[in-house]
mmCIF file with all atom_site columns, C-alpha atoms in Angstrom:
data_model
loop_
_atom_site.group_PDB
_atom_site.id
_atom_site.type_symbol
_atom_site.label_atom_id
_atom_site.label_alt_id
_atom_site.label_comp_id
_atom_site.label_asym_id
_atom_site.label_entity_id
_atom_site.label_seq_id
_atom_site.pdbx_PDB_ins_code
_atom_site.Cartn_x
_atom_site.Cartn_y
_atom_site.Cartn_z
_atom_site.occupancy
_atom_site.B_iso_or_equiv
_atom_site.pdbx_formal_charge
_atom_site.auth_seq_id
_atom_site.auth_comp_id
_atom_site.auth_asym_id
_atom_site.auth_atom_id
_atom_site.pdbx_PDB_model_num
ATOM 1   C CA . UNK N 1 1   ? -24.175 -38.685 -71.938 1.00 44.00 ? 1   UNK N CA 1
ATOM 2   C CA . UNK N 1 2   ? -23.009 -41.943 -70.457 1.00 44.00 ? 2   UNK N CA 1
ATOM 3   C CA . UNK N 1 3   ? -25.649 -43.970 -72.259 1.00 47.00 ? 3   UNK N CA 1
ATOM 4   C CA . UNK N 1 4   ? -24.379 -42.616 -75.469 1.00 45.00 ? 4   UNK N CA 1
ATOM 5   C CA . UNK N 1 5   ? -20.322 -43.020 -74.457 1.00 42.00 ? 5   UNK N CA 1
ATOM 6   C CA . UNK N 1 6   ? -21.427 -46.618 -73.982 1.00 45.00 ? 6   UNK N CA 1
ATOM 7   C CA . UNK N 1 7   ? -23.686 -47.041 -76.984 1.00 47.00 ? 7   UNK N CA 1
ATOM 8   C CA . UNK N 1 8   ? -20.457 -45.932 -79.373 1.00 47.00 ? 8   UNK N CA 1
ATOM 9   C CA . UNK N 1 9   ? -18.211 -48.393 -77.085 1.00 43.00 ? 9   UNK N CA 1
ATOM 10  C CA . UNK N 1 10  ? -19.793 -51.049 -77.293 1.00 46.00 ? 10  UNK N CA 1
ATOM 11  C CA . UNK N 1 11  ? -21.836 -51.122 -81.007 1.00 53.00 ? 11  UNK N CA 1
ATOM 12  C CA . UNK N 1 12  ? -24.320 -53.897 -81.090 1.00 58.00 ? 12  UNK N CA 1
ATOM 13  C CA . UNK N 1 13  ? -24.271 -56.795 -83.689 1.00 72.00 ? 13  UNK N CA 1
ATOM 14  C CA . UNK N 1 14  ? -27.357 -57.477 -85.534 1.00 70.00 ? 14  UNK N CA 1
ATOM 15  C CA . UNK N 1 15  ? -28.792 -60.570 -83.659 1.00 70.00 ? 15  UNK N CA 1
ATOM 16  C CA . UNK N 1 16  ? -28.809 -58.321 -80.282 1.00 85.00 ? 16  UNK N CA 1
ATOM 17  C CA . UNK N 1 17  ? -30.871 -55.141 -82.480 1.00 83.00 ? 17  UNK N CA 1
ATOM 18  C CA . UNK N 1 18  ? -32.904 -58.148 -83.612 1.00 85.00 ? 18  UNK N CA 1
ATOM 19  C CA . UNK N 1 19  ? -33.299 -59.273 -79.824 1.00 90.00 ? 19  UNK N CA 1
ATOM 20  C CA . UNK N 1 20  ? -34.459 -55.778 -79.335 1.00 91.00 ? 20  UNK N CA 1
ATOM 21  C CA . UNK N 1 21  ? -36.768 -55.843 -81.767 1.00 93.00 ? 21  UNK N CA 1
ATOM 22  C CA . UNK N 1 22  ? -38.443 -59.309 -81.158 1.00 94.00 ? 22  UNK N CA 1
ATOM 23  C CA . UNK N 1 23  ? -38.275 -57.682 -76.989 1.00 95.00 ? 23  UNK N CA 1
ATOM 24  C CA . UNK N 1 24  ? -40.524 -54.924 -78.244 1.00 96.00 ? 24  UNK N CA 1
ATOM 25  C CA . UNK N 1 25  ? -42.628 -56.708 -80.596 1.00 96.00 ? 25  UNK N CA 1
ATOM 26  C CA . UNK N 1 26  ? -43.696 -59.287 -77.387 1.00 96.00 ? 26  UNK N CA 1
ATOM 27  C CA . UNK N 1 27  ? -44.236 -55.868 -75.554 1.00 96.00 ? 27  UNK N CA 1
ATOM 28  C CA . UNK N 1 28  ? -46.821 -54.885 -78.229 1.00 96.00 ? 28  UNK N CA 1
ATOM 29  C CA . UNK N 1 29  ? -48.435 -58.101 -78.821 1.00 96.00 ? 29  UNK N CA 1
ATOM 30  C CA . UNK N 1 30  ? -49.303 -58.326 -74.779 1.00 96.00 ? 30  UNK N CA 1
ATOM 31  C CA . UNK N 1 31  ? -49.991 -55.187 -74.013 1.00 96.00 ? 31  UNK N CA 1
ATOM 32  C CA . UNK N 1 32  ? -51.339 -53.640 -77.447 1.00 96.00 ? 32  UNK N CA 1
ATOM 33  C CA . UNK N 1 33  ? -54.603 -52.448 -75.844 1.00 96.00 ? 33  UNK N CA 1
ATOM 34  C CA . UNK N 1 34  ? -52.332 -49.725 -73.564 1.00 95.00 ? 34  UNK N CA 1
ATOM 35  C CA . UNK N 1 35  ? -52.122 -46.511 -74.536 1.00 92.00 ? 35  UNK N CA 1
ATOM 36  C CA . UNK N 1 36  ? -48.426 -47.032 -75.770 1.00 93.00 ? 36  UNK N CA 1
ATOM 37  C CA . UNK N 1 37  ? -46.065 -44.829 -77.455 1.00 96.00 ? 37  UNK N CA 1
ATOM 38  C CA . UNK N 1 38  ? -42.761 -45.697 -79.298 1.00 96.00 ? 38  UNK N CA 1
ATOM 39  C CA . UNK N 1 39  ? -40.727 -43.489 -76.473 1.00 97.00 ? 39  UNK N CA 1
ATOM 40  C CA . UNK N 1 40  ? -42.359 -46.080 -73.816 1.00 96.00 ? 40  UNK N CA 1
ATOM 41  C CA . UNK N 1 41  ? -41.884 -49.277 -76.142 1.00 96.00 ? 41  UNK N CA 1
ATOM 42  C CA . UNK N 1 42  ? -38.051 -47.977 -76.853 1.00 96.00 ? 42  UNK N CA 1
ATOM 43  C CA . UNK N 1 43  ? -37.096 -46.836 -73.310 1.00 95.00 ? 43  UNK N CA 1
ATOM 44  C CA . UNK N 1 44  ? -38.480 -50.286 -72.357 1.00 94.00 ? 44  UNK N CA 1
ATOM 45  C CA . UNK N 1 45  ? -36.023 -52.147 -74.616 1.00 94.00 ? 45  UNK N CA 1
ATOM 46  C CA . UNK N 1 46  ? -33.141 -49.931 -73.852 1.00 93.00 ? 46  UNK N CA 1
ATOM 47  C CA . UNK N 1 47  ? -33.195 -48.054 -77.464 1.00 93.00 ? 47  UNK N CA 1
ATOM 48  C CA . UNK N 1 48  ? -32.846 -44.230 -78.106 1.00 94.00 ? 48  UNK N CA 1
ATOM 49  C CA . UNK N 1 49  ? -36.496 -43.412 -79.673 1.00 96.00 ? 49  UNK N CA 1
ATOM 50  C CA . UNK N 1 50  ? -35.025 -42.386 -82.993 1.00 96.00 ? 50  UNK N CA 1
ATOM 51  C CA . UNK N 1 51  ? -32.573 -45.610 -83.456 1.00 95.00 ? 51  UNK N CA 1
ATOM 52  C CA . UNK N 1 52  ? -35.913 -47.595 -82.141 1.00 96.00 ? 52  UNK N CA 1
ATOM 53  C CA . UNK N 1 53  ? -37.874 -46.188 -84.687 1.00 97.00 ? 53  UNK N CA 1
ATOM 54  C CA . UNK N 1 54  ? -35.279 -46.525 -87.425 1.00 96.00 ? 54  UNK N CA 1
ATOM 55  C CA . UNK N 1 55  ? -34.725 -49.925 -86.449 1.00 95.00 ? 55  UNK N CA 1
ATOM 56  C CA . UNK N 1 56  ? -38.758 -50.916 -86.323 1.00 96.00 ? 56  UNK N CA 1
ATOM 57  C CA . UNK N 1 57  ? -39.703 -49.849 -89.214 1.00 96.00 ? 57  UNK N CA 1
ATOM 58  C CA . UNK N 1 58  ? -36.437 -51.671 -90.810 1.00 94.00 ? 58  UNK N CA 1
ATOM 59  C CA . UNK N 1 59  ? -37.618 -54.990 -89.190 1.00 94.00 ? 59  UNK N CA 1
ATOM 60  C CA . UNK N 1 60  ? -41.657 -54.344 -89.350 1.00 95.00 ? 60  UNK N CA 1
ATOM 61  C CA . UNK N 1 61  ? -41.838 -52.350 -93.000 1.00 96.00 ? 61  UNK N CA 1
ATOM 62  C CA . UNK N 1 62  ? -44.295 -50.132 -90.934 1.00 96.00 ? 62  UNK N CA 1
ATOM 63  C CA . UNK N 1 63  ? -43.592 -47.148 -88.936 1.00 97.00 ? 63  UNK N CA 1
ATOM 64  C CA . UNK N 1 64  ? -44.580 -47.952 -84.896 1.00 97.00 ? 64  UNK N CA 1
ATOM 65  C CA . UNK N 1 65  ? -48.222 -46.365 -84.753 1.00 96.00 ? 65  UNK N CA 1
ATOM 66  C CA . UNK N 1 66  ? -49.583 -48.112 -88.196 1.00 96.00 ? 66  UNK N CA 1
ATOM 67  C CA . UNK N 1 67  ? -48.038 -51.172 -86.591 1.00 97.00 ? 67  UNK N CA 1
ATOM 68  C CA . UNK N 1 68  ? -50.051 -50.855 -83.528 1.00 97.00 ? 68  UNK N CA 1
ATOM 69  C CA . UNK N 1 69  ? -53.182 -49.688 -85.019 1.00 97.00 ? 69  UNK N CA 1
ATOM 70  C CA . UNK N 1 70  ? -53.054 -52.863 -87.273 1.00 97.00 ? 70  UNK N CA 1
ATOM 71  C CA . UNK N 1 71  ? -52.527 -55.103 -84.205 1.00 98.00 ? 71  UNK N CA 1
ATOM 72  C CA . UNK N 1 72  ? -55.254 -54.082 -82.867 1.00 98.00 ? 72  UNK N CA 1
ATOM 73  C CA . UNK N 1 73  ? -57.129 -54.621 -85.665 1.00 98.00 ? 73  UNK N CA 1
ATOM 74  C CA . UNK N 1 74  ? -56.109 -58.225 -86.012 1.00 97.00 ? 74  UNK N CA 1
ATOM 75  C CA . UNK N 1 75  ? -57.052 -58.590 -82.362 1.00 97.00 ? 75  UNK N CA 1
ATOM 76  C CA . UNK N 1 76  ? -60.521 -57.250 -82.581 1.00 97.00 ? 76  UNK N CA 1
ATOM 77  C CA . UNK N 1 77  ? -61.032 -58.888 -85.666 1.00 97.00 ? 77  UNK N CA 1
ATOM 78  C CA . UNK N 1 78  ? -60.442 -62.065 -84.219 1.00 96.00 ? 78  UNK N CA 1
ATOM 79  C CA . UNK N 1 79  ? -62.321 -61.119 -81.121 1.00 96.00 ? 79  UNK N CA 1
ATOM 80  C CA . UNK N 1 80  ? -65.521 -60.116 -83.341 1.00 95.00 ? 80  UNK N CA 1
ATOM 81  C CA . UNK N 1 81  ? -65.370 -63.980 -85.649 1.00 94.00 ? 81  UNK N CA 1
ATOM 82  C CA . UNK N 1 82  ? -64.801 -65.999 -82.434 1.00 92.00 ? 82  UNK N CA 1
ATOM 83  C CA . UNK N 1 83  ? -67.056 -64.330 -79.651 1.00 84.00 ? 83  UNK N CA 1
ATOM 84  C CA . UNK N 1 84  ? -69.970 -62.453 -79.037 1.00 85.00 ? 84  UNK N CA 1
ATOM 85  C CA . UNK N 1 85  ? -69.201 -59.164 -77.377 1.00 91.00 ? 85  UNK N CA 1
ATOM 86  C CA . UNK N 1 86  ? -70.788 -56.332 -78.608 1.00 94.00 ? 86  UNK N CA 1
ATOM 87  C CA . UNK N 1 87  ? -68.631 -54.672 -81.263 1.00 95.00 ? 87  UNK N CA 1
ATOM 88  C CA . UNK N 1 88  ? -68.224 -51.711 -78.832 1.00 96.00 ? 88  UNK N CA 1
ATOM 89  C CA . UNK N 1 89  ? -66.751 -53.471 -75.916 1.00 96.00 ? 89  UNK N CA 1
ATOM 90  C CA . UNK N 1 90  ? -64.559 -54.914 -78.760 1.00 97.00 ? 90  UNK N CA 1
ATOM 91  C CA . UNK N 1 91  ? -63.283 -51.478 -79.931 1.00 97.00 ? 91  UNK N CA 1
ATOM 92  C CA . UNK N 1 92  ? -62.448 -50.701 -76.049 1.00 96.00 ? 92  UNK N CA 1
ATOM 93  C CA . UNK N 1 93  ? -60.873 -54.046 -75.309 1.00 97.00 ? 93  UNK N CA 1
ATOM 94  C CA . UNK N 1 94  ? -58.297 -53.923 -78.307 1.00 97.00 ? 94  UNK N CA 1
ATOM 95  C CA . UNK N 1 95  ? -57.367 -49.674 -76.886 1.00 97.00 ? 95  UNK N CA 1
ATOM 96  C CA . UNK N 1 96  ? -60.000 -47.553 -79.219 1.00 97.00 ? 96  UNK N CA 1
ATOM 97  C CA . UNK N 1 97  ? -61.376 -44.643 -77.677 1.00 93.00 ? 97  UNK N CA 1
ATOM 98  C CA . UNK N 1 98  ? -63.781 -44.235 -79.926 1.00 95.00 ? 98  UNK N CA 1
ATOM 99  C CA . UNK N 1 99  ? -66.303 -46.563 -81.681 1.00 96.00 ? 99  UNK N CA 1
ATOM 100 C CA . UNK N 1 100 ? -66.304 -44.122 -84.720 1.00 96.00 ? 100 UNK N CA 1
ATOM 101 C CA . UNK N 1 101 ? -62.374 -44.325 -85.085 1.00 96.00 ? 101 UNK N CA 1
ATOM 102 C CA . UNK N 1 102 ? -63.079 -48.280 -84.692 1.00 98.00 ? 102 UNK N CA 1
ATOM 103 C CA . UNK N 1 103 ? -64.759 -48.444 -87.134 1.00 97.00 ? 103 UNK N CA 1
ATOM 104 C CA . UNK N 1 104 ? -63.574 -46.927 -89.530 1.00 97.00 ? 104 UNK N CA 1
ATOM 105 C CA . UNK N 1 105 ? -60.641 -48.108 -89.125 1.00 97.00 ? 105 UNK N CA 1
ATOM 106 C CA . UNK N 1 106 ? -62.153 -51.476 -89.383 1.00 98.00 ? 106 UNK N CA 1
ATOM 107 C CA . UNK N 1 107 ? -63.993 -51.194 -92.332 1.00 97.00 ? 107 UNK N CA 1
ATOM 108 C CA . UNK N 1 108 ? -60.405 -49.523 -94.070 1.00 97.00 ? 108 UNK N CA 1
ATOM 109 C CA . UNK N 1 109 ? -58.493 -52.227 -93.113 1.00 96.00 ? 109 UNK N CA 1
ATOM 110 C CA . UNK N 1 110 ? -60.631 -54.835 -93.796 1.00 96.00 ? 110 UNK N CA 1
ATOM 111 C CA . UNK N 1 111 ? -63.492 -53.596 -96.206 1.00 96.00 ? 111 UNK N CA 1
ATOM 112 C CA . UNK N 1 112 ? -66.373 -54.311 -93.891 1.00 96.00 ? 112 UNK N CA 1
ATOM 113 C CA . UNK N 1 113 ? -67.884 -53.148 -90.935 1.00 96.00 ? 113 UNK N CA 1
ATOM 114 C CA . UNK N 1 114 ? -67.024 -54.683 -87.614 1.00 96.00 ? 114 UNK N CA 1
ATOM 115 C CA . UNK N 1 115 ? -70.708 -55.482 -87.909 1.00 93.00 ? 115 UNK N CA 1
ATOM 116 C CA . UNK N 1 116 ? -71.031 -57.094 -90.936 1.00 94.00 ? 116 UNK N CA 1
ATOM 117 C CA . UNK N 1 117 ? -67.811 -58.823 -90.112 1.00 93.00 ? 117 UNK N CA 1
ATOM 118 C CA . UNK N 1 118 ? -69.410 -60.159 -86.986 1.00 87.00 ? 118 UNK N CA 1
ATOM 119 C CA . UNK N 1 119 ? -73.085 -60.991 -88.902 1.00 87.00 ? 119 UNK N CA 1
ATOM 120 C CA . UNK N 1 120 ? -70.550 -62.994 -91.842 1.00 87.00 ? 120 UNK N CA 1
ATOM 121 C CA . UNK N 1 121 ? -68.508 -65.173 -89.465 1.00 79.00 ? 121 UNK N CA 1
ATOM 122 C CA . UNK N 1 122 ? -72.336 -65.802 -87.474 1.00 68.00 ? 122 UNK N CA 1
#
């Protein structure tokens, strides 16, 4: 109740909800491989989830988990051109679970396999 009292005192201006946003968006891009979840992200900047949602998607044109997923997608596709670990310890180190998910994934992001990415940038 206090955190709202003081959220309708004291309304924030536009460069602070942008501070908040570029403050989460750091978040993500150093720690994108965690199992994160827009209540963590949000609590971490000091936003209700709801208004941090809102105000993501406003500044991103993506709703938080299609965000994330295409992070980490950018990541591993930058980890599978440049180096040479297998594509399965690439799926792991960009936070998939699953090498099937990874992959397909991948391939709809992208239109090719992490594989053929990999054989194409060799």
């Amino acid at each position: 109740l206090d955190e709202v009292t003081v959220t309708l005192a004291e309304p924030r201006s536009a460069q602070s909800t942008a501070r908040l946003v570029d403050r989460a968006l750091a978040l993500l891009d150093r720690h994108f491989a965690r199992d994160l979840s827009d209540e963590e992200v949000a609590e971490a900047v000091g936003l209700s989830t709801s208004h941090f949602r809102y105000l993501f998607r406003q500044a991103t044109g993506q709703p938080f988990n299609k965000y994330l997923v295409n992070l980490r997608l950018e990541k591993a596709r930058a980890m599978l051109v440049a180096g040479d670990l297998p594509v399965t310890a690439v799926a792991s180190a960009v936070g998939f679970a699953s090498l099937s998910h990874f992959s397909r994934a991948f391939a709809q992001r992208f239109s090719v396999s992490p594989a053929n990415l990999r054989r194409m940038a060799g």
